[in-house]
XYZ file of C-alpha atoms in Angstrom:
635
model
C 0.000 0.000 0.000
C 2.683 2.262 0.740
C 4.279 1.768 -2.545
C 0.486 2.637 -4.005
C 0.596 5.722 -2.537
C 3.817 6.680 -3.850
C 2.802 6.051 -6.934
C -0.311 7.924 -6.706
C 2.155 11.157 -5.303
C 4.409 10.390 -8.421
C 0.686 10.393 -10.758
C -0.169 13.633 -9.026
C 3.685 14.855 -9.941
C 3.087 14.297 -13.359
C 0.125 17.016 -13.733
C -1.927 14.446 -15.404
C 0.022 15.932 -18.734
C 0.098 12.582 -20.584
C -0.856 9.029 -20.221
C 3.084 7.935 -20.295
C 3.046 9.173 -16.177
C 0.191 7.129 -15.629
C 1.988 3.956 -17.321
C 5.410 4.852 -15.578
C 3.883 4.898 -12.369
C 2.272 1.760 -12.818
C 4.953 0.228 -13.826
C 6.734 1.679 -10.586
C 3.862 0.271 -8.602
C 5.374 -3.224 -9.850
C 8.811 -2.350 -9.360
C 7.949 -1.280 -5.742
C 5.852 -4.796 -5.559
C 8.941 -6.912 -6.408
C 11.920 -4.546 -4.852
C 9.808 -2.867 -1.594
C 13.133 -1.715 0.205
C 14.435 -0.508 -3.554
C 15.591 3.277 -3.464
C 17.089 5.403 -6.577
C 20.704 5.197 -6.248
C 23.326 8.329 -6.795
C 22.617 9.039 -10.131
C 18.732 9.380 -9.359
C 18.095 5.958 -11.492
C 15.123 4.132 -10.387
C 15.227 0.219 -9.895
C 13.033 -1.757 -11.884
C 11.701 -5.496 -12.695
C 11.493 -7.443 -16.159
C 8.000 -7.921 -17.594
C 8.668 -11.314 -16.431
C 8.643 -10.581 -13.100
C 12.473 -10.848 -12.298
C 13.710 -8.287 -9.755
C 16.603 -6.130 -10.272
C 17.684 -5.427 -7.282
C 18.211 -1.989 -6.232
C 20.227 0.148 -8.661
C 23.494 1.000 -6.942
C 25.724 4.010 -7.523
C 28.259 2.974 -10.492
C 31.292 2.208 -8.799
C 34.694 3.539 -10.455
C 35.485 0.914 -12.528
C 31.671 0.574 -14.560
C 31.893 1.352 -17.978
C 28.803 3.721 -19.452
C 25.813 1.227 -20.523
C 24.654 1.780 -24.394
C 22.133 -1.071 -25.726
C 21.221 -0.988 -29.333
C 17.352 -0.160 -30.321
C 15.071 -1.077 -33.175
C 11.968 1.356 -33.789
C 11.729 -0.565 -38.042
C 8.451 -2.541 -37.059
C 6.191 -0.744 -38.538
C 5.742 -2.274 -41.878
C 5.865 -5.722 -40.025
C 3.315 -4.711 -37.678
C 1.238 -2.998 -40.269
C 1.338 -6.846 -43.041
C -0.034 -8.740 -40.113
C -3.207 -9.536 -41.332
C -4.231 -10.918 -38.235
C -2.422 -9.749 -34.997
C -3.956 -12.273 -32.611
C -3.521 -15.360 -34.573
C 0.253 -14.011 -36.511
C 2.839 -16.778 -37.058
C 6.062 -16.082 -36.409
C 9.069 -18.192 -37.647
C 9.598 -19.258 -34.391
C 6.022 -20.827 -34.924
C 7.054 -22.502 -37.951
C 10.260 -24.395 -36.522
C 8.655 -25.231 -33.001
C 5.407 -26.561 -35.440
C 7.415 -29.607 -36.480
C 6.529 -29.456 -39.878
C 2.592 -29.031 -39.072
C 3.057 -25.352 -40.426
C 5.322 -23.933 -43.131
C 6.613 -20.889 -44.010
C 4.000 -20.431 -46.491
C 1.585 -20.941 -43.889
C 3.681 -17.692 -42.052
C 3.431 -15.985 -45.465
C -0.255 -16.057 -46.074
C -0.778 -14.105 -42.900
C 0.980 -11.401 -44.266
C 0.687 -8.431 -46.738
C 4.173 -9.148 -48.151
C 4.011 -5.218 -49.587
C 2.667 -3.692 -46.697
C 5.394 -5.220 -44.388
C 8.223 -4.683 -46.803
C 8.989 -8.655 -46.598
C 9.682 -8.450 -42.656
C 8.831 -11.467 -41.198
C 8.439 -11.598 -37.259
C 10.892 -14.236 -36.164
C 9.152 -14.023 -32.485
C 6.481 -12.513 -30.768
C 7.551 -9.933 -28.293
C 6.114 -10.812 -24.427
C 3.865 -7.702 -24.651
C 2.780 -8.657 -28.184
C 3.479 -7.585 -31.475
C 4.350 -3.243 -31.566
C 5.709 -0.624 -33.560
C 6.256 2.929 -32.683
C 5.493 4.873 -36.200
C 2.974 7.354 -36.242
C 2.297 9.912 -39.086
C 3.048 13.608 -38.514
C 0.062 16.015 -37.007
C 0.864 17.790 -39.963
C 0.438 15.311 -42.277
C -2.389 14.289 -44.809
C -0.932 11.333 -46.519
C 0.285 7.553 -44.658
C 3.042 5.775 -45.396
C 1.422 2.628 -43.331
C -2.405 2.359 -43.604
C -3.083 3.470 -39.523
C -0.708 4.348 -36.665
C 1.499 2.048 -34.810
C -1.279 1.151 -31.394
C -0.534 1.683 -27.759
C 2.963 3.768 -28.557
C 3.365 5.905 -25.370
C 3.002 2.269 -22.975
C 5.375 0.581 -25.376
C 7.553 3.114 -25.127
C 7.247 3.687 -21.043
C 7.481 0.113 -20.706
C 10.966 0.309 -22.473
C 11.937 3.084 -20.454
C 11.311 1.727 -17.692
C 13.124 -1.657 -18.795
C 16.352 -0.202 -19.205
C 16.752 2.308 -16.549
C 16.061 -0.858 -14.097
C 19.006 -2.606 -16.180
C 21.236 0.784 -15.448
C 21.667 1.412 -19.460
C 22.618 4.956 -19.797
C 22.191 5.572 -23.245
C 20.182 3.436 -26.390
C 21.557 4.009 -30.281
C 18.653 3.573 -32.489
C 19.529 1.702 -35.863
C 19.459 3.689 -38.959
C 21.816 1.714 -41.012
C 18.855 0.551 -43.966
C 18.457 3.715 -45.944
C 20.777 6.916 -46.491
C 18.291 9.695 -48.013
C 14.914 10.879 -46.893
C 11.977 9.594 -48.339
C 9.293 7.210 -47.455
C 11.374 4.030 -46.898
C 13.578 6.143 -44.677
C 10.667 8.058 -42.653
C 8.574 4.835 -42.140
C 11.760 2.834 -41.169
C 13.653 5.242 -39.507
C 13.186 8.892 -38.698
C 9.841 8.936 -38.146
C 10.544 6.388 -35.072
C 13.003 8.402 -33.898
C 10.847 10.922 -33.725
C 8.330 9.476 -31.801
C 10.843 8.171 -29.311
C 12.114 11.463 -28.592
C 9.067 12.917 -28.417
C 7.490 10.020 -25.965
C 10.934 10.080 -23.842
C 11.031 13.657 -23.624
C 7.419 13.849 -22.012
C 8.181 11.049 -19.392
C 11.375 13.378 -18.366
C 8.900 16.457 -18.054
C 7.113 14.143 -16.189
C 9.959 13.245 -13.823
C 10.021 9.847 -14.560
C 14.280 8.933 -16.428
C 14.745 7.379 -19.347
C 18.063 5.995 -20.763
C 19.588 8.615 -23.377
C 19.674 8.430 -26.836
C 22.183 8.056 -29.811
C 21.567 7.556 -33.765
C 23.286 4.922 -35.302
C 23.123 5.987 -39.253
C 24.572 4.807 -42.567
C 27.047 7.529 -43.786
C 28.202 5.472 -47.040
C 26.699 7.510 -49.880
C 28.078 11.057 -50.285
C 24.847 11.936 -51.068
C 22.601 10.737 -48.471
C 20.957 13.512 -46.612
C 19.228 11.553 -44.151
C 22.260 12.433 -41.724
C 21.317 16.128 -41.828
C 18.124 15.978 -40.752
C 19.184 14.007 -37.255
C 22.089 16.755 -36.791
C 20.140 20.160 -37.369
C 16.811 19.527 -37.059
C 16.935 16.987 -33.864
C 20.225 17.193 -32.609
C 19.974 20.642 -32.201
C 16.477 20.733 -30.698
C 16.721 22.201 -27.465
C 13.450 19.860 -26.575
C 15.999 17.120 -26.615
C 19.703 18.730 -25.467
C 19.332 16.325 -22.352
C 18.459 13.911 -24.449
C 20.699 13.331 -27.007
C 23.778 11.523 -25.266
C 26.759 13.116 -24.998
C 30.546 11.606 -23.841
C 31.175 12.630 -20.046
C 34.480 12.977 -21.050
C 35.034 14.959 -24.522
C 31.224 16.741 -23.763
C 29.994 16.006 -27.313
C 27.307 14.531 -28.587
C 27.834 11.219 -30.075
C 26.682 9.733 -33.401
C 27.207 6.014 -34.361
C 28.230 5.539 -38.168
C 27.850 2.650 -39.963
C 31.437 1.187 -40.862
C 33.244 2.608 -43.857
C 31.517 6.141 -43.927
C 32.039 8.933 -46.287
C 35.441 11.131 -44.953
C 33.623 14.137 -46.307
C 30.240 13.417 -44.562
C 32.192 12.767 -40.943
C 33.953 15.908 -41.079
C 31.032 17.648 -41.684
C 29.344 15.524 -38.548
C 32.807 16.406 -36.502
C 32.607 20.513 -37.743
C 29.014 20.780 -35.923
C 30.948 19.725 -32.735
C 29.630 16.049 -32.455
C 31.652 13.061 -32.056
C 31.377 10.373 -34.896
C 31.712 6.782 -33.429
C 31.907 4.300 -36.037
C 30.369 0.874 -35.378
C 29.670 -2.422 -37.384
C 31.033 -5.775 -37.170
C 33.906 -8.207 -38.336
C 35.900 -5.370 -39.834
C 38.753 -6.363 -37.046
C 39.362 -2.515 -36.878
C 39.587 -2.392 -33.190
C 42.540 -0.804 -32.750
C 41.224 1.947 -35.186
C 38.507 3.047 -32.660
C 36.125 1.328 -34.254
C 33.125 -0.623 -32.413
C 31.182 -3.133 -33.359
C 27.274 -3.644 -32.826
C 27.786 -7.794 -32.168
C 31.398 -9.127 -31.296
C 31.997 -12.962 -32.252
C 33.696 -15.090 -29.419
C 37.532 -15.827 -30.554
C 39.194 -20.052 -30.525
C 41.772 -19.626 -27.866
C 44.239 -20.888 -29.737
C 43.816 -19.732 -33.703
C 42.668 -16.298 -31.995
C 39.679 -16.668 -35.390
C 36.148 -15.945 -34.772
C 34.090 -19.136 -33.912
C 30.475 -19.769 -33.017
C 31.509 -22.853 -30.725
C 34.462 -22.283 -27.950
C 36.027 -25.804 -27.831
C 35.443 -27.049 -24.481
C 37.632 -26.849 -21.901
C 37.769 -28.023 -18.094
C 37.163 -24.471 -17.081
C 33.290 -23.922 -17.772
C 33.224 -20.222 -17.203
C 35.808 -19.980 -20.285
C 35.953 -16.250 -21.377
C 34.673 -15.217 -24.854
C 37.601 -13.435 -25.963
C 35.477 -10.993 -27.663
C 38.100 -7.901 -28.695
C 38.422 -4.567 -27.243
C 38.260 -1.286 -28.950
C 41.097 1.206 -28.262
C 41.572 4.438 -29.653
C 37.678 5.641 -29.969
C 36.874 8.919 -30.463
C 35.126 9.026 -27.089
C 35.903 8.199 -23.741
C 38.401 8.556 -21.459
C 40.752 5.581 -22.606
C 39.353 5.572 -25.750
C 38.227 1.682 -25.030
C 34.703 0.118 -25.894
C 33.611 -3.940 -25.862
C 30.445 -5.711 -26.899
C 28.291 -8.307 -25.304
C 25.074 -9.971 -26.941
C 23.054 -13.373 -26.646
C 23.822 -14.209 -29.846
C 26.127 -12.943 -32.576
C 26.782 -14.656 -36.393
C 29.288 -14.574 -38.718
C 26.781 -14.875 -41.632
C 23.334 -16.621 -42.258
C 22.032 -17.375 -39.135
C 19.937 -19.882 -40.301
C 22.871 -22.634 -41.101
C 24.445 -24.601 -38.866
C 27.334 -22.721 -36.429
C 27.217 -19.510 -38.449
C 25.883 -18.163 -35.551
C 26.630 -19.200 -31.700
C 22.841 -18.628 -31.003
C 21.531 -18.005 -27.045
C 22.046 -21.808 -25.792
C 20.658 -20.802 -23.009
C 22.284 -17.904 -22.223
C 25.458 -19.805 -22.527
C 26.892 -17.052 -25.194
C 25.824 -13.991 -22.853
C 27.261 -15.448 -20.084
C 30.768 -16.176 -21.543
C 30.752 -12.460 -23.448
C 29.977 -10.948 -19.930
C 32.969 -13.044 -18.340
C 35.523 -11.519 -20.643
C 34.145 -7.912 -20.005
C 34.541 -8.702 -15.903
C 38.209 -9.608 -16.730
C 38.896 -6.377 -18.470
C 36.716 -3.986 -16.641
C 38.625 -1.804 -15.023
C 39.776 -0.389 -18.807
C 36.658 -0.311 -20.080
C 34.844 3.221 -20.903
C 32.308 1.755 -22.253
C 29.925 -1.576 -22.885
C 27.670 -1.645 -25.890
C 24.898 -4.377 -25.927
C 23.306 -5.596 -29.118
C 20.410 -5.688 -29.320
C 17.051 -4.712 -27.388
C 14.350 -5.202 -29.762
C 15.439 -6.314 -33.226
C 12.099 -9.458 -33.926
C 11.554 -8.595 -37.261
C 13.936 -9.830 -40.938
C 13.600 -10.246 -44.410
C 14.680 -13.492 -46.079
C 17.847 -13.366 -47.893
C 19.072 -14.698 -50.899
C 20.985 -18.257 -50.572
C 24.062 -18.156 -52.574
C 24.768 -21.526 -52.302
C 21.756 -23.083 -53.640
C 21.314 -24.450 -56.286
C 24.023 -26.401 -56.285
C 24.240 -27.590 -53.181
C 21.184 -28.789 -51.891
C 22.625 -28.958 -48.041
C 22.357 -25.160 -47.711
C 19.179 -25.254 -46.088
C 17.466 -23.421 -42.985
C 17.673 -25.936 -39.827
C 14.922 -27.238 -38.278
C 12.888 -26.800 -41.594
C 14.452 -30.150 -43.590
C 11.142 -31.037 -44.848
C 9.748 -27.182 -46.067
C 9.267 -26.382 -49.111
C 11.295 -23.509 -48.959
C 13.732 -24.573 -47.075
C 16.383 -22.762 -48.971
C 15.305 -19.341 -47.794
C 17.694 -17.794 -45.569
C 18.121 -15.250 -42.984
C 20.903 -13.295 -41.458
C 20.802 -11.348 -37.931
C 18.139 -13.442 -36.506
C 16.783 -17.044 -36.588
C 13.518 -17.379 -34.720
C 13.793 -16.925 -31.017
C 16.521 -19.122 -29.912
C 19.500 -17.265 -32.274
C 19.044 -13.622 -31.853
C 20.382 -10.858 -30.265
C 17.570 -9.679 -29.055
C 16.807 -8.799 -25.166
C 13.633 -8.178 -24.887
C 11.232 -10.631 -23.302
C 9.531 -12.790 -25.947
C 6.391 -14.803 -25.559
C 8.696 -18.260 -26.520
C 11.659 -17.273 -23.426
C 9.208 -16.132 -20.991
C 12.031 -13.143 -20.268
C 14.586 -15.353 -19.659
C 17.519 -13.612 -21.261
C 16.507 -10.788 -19.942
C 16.535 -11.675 -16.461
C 20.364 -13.307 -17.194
C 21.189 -9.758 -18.608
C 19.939 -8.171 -15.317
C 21.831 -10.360 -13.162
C 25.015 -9.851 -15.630
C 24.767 -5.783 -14.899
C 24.570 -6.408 -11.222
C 27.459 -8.359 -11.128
C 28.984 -5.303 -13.440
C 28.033 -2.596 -11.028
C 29.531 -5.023 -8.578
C 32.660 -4.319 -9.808
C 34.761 -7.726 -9.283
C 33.256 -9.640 -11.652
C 31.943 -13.396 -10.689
C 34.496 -13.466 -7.646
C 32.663 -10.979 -5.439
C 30.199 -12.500 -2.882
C 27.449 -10.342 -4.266
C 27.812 -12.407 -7.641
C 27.454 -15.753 -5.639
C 23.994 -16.584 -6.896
C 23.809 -14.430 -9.632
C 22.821 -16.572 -12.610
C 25.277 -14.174 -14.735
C 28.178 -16.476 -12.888
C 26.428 -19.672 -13.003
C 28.106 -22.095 -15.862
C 26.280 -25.414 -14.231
C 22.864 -24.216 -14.691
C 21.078 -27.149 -17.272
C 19.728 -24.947 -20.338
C 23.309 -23.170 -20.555
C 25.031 -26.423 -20.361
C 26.326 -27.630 -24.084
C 28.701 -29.500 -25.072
C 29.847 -30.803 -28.895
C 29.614 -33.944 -30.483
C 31.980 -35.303 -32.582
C 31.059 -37.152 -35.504
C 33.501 -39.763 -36.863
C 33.607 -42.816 -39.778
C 35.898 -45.330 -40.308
C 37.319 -44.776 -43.979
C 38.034 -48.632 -43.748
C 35.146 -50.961 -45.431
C 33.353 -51.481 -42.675
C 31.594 -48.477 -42.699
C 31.536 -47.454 -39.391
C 29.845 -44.097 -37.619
C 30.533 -42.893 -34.341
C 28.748 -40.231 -31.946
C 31.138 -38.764 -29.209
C 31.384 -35.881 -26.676
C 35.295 -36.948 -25.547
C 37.626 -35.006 -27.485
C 40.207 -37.414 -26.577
C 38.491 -40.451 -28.255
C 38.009 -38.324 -31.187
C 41.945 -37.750 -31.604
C 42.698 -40.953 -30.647
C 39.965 -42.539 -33.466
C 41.520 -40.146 -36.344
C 45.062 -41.178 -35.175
C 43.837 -44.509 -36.120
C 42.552 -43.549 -39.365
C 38.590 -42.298 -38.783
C 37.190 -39.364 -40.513
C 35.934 -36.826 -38.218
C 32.918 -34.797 -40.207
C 33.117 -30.979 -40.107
C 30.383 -28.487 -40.070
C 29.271 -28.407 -43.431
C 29.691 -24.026 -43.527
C 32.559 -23.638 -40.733
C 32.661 -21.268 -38.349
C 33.074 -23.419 -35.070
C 36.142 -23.778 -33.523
C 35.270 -27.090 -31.496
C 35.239 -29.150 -34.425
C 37.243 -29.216 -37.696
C 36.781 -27.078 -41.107
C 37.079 -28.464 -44.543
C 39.069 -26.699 -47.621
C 37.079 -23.873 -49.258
C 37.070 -26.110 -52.548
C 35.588 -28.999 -50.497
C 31.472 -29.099 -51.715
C 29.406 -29.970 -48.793
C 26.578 -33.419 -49.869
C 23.356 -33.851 -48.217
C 24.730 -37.112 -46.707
C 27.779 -34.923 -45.257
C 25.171 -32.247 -43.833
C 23.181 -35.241 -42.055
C 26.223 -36.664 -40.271
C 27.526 -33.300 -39.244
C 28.897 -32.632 -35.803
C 26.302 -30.660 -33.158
C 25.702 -29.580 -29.782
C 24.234 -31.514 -26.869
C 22.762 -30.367 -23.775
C 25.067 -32.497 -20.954
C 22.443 -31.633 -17.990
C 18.972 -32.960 -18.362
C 16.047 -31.085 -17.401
C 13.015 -33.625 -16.335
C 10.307 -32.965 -18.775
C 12.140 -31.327 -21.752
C 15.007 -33.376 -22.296
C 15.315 -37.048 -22.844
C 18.663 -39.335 -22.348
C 20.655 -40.567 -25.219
C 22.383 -43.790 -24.713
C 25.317 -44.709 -27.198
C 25.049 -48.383 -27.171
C 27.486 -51.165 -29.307
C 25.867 -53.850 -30.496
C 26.121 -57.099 -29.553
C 25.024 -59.265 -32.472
C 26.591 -59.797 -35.743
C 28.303 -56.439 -36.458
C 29.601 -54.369 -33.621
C 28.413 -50.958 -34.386
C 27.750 -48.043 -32.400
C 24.169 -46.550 -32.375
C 21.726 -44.060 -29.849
C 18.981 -44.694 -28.021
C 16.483 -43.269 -25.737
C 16.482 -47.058 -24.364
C 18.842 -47.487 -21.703
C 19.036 -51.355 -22.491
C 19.718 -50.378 -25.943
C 16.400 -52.075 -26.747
C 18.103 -55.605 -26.237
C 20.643 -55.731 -29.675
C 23.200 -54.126 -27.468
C 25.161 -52.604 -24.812
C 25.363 -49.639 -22.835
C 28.388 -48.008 -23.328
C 27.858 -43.944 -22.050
C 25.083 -41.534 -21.934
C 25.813 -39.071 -25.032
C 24.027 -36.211 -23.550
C 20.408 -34.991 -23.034
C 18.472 -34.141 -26.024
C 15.481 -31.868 -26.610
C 11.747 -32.911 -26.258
C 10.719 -30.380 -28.554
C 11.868 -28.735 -31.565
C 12.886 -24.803 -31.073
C 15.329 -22.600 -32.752
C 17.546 -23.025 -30.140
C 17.748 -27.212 -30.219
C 16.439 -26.957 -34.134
C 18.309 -29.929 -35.693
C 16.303 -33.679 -35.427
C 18.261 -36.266 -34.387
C 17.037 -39.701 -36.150
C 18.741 -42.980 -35.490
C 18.773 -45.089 -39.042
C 19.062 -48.224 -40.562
C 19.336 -50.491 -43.314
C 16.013 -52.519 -42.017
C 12.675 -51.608 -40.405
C 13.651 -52.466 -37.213
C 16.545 -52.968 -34.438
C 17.861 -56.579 -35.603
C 21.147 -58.816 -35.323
C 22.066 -57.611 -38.582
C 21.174 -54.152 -38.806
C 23.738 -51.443 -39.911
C 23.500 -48.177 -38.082
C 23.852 -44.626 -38.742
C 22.356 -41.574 -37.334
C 20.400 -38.782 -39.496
C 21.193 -34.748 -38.652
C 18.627 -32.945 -39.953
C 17.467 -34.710 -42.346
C 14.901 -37.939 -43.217
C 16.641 -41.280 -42.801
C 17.620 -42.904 -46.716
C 16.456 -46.295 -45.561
C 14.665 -46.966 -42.366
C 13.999 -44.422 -39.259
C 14.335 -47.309 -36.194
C 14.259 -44.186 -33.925
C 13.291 -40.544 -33.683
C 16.355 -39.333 -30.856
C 14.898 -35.800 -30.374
C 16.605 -32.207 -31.124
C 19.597 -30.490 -30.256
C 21.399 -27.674 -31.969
């Protein structure tokens, strides 16, 4: 009750100017409900809780060694939101994979004006539900989207109110798609902007704190002018001077370029007295001050970028992710990146992106920027709120028939693509979904505690902070070798002991590599090496090694006992009679998702288990002969 009444005060604070006070103090009644004792900390932030209920704790003052906070924002939805033919029964392509084949992505496409929505496709459905924030100009008499974006002041108070509890200081909104003003640009870009200034700036009036606010835009072409607009007609709003973010240390106001921008366009940026960060990814210009918007994990020993750290006896094994030096802002000049997910190209093939396992990948980012701290001016976090993507173009099919999307084997469209995002499970994205139930989200406030902290995992504050946890069952994978013997025999073997796998090629097996690279815990083929549909389906993966009761089912790897002594998987401990137990492989998935998307099928060359059955198992892919078992999922 007491928190009620605060609330009410704050209400009565607000001057009943807008309906964003009345959802920010709501949404304070809640944080009050979860955090009573919570109180703002030195820099006036107030704690908060994730829509799925997590607490963050109180907010405490940032301690000397705490970078500055900047998360990257998404305000494109509009078209997306605007296709949906029907909001309340959408599919997403989250729906799709998890539908085991009882929906395709046609079935996703016939729910959606494809020219309306610009081909974005929600990948997942956002724990509030589906949003945008575009809404046409009081001045205007013509739409770019046939009605406003619904509910935009709560969406964007309920985002406010998200990252302040998280302690991000500042958001950069993405307008890397389009260069010149114009209705792709407005719809897509500015005109979001817009409305989030304009929506943030109220809730200040209001006394209610937001995060700050950076644009992140595309200076490529010479002669874009979208760029001018943000610096002398927003920039320079005095509506928004506390607003627009601005480096504590060089006092400018900071605007994100895409990578390789136009000299002549930054100097004009730089002459209006604004810093020009440039950010984008895989350029491996770190020590050129620039940042990057996702950074990819590095294989301890080849130092390359890899989706899969090979395991080691140390679970909490750092990232590796590289640090910026020499930025144009900050006191040292220094910048690193965290994310749930990051790729190094289509998303939608195997290992080209680590994907959230979990929060496996945030968790091991998060432990390389608690190691390096202490030089750190700044953490950028990619992303809040990307959801939506257009398919992309496969460039390797036709030929090669392999190149398709996982978890959709039996679609026919299989060979569509997509890059950034890949349903719910490989994303960047931080916002609570309907399909996590805000369980990133939570992670990521438990990973800023243990940053304010200011130790890392070794303080006692971090103890049971899930941030520090690397036994916890849904962030607990591990690879799978997968081996033949190039003798006659024809012999396939599963394994998670990197030992047996050295020993086994020592003796002359083949190990199988991931048909596109990009993992370091397994082995790469030569560039000229063409990747077959029988290679794809006896491709290495990753395993869940902890079981969770009702979601994950035991695999056995049995040897058989009767006429040929093969190796094959079962959910049957007794290896249903033909042979036996030799180790338990690892815990597969119940249910298909895009985080365990890849069916695991044990096959034969008869109908059923039998003293002279030859084994193999299928990745992905329908057995050639005989299913004798469906194994479950795993990534």
């Amino acid at each position: 009750w007491t928190a009620i009444g605060q609330a009410q005060s704050s209400m009565v604070s607000c001057k009943l100017a807008r309906i964003g006070c009345l959802i920010w103090a709501a949404a304070a009644v809640t944080i009050h409900a979860h955090a009573a004792s919570a109180q703002p900390d030195a820099r006036g932030r107030q704690p908060g809780v994730s829509s799925d209920g997590a607490s963050s704790r109180v907010t405490a003052a940032r301690p000397a060694p705490t970078p500055m906070v900047g998360v990257m924002y998404e305000g494109w939805h509009g078209p997306a939101w605007a296709g949906l033919k029907n909001r309340s029964t959408a599919l997403t392509l989250e729906d799709v994979i998890r539908s085991n084949g009882r929906t395709t992505l046609a079935d996703m496409q016939a729910g959606i004006n494809l020219s309306t929505a610009m081909s974005f496709h929600f990948h997942k459905e956002p724990e509030g539900g589906f949003y945008c924030i575009y809404r046409k100009r009081s001045n205007e008499t013509n739409r770019v989207l046939p009605e406003d974006c619904a509910n935009i002041t709560q969406t964007l108070a309920r985002h406010a109110a998200m990252l302040v509890s998280a302690g991000v200081d500042f958001i950069a909104v993405d307008s890397t798609n389009m260069q010149h003003t114009g209705p792709g640009g407005d719809v897509l870009q500015l005109r979001p902007f817009e409305v989030l200034l304009e929506e943030w700036a109220a809730l200040r009036e209001a006394g209610f704190p937001t995060p700050q606010v950076a644009i992140w835009q595309n200076l490529q072409d010479p002669t874009g002018d979208l760029w001018r607009v943000y610096t002398d007609t927003i920039y320079n709003n005095p509506a928004y001077s506390d607003l627009i973010y601005r480096d504590a240390f060089t006092k400018k106001q900071v605007f994100f370029s895409t990578g390789s921008p136009n000299p002549g366009l930054v100097e004009q940026i730089q002459t209006r007295g604004m810093a020009v960060v440039v950010m984008w990814a895989l350029h491996q210009n770190y020590d050129k001050g620039e940042w990057s918007f996702f950074s990819p994990c590095r294989d301890p020993v080849t130092g390359d970028f890899t989706t899969s750290i090979p395991p080691q006896s140390d679970r909490s094994v750092k990232c590796g992710q590289s640090v910026t030096t020499n930025s144009t802002i900050g006191a040292r000049g220094t910048s690193i990146t965290v994310s749930p997910s990051y790729q190094l190209s289509y998303s939608a093939l195997p290992f080209r992106a680590s994907g959230k396992l979990g929060g496996l990948t945030l968790k091991q980012q998060f432990a390389t920027v608690f190691s390096k701290q202490a030089s750190l001016d700044y953490l950028m976090v990619g992303t809040f709120n990307e959801h939506v993507a257009q398919p992309q173009h496969n460039p390797f099919y036709p030929p090669n028939t392999a190149a398709i999307a996982m978890g959709l084997e039996e679609d026919p469209d299989r060979y569509s693509l997509w890059v950034d995002l890949y349903g719910d499970g490989i994303t960047r994205d931080l916002e609570p979904t309907v399909q996590d139930g805000g369980s990133i989200w939570a992670l990521f406030l438990s990973c800023t505690r243990v940053l304010r902290g200011g130790v890392g995992c070794t303080g006692k504050a971090a103890t049971n902070e899930s941030c520090c946890d690397f036994t916890a069952a849904e962030s607990s994978w591990t690879p799978v070798y997968s081996l033949n013997a190039t003798k006659a025999d024809g012999q396939y073997l599963l394994t998670t002991n990197g030992d047996e796998a050295t020993t086994l090629q020592k003796q002359g097996w083949a190990q199988f590599c991931p048909p596109f690279g990009g993992a370091g815990a397994f082995c790469a083929y030569e560039e000229h090496v063409q990747v077959t549909p029988a290679m794809y389906a006896l491709s290495p993966f990753l395993i869940r090694n902890v079981g969770t009761t009702g979601k994950t089912v035991g695999l056995t790897r049995c040897l058989s006992t009767k006429k040929f002594a093969e190796h094959f998987y079962s959910t049957d401990r007794a290896c249903h009679g033909v042979g036996k137990p030799e180790s338990l492989l690892g815990s597969a998935m119940l249910a298909r998702s895009s985080e365990a998307p890849r069916s695991l099928r044990q096959c034969g060359n008869a109908p059923t288990f039998g003293a002279t059955t030859h084994f193999h198992s299928s990745l992905d892919a329908p057995c050639p002969e005989y299913q004798l078992e469906a194994l479950g999922y795993v990534h």
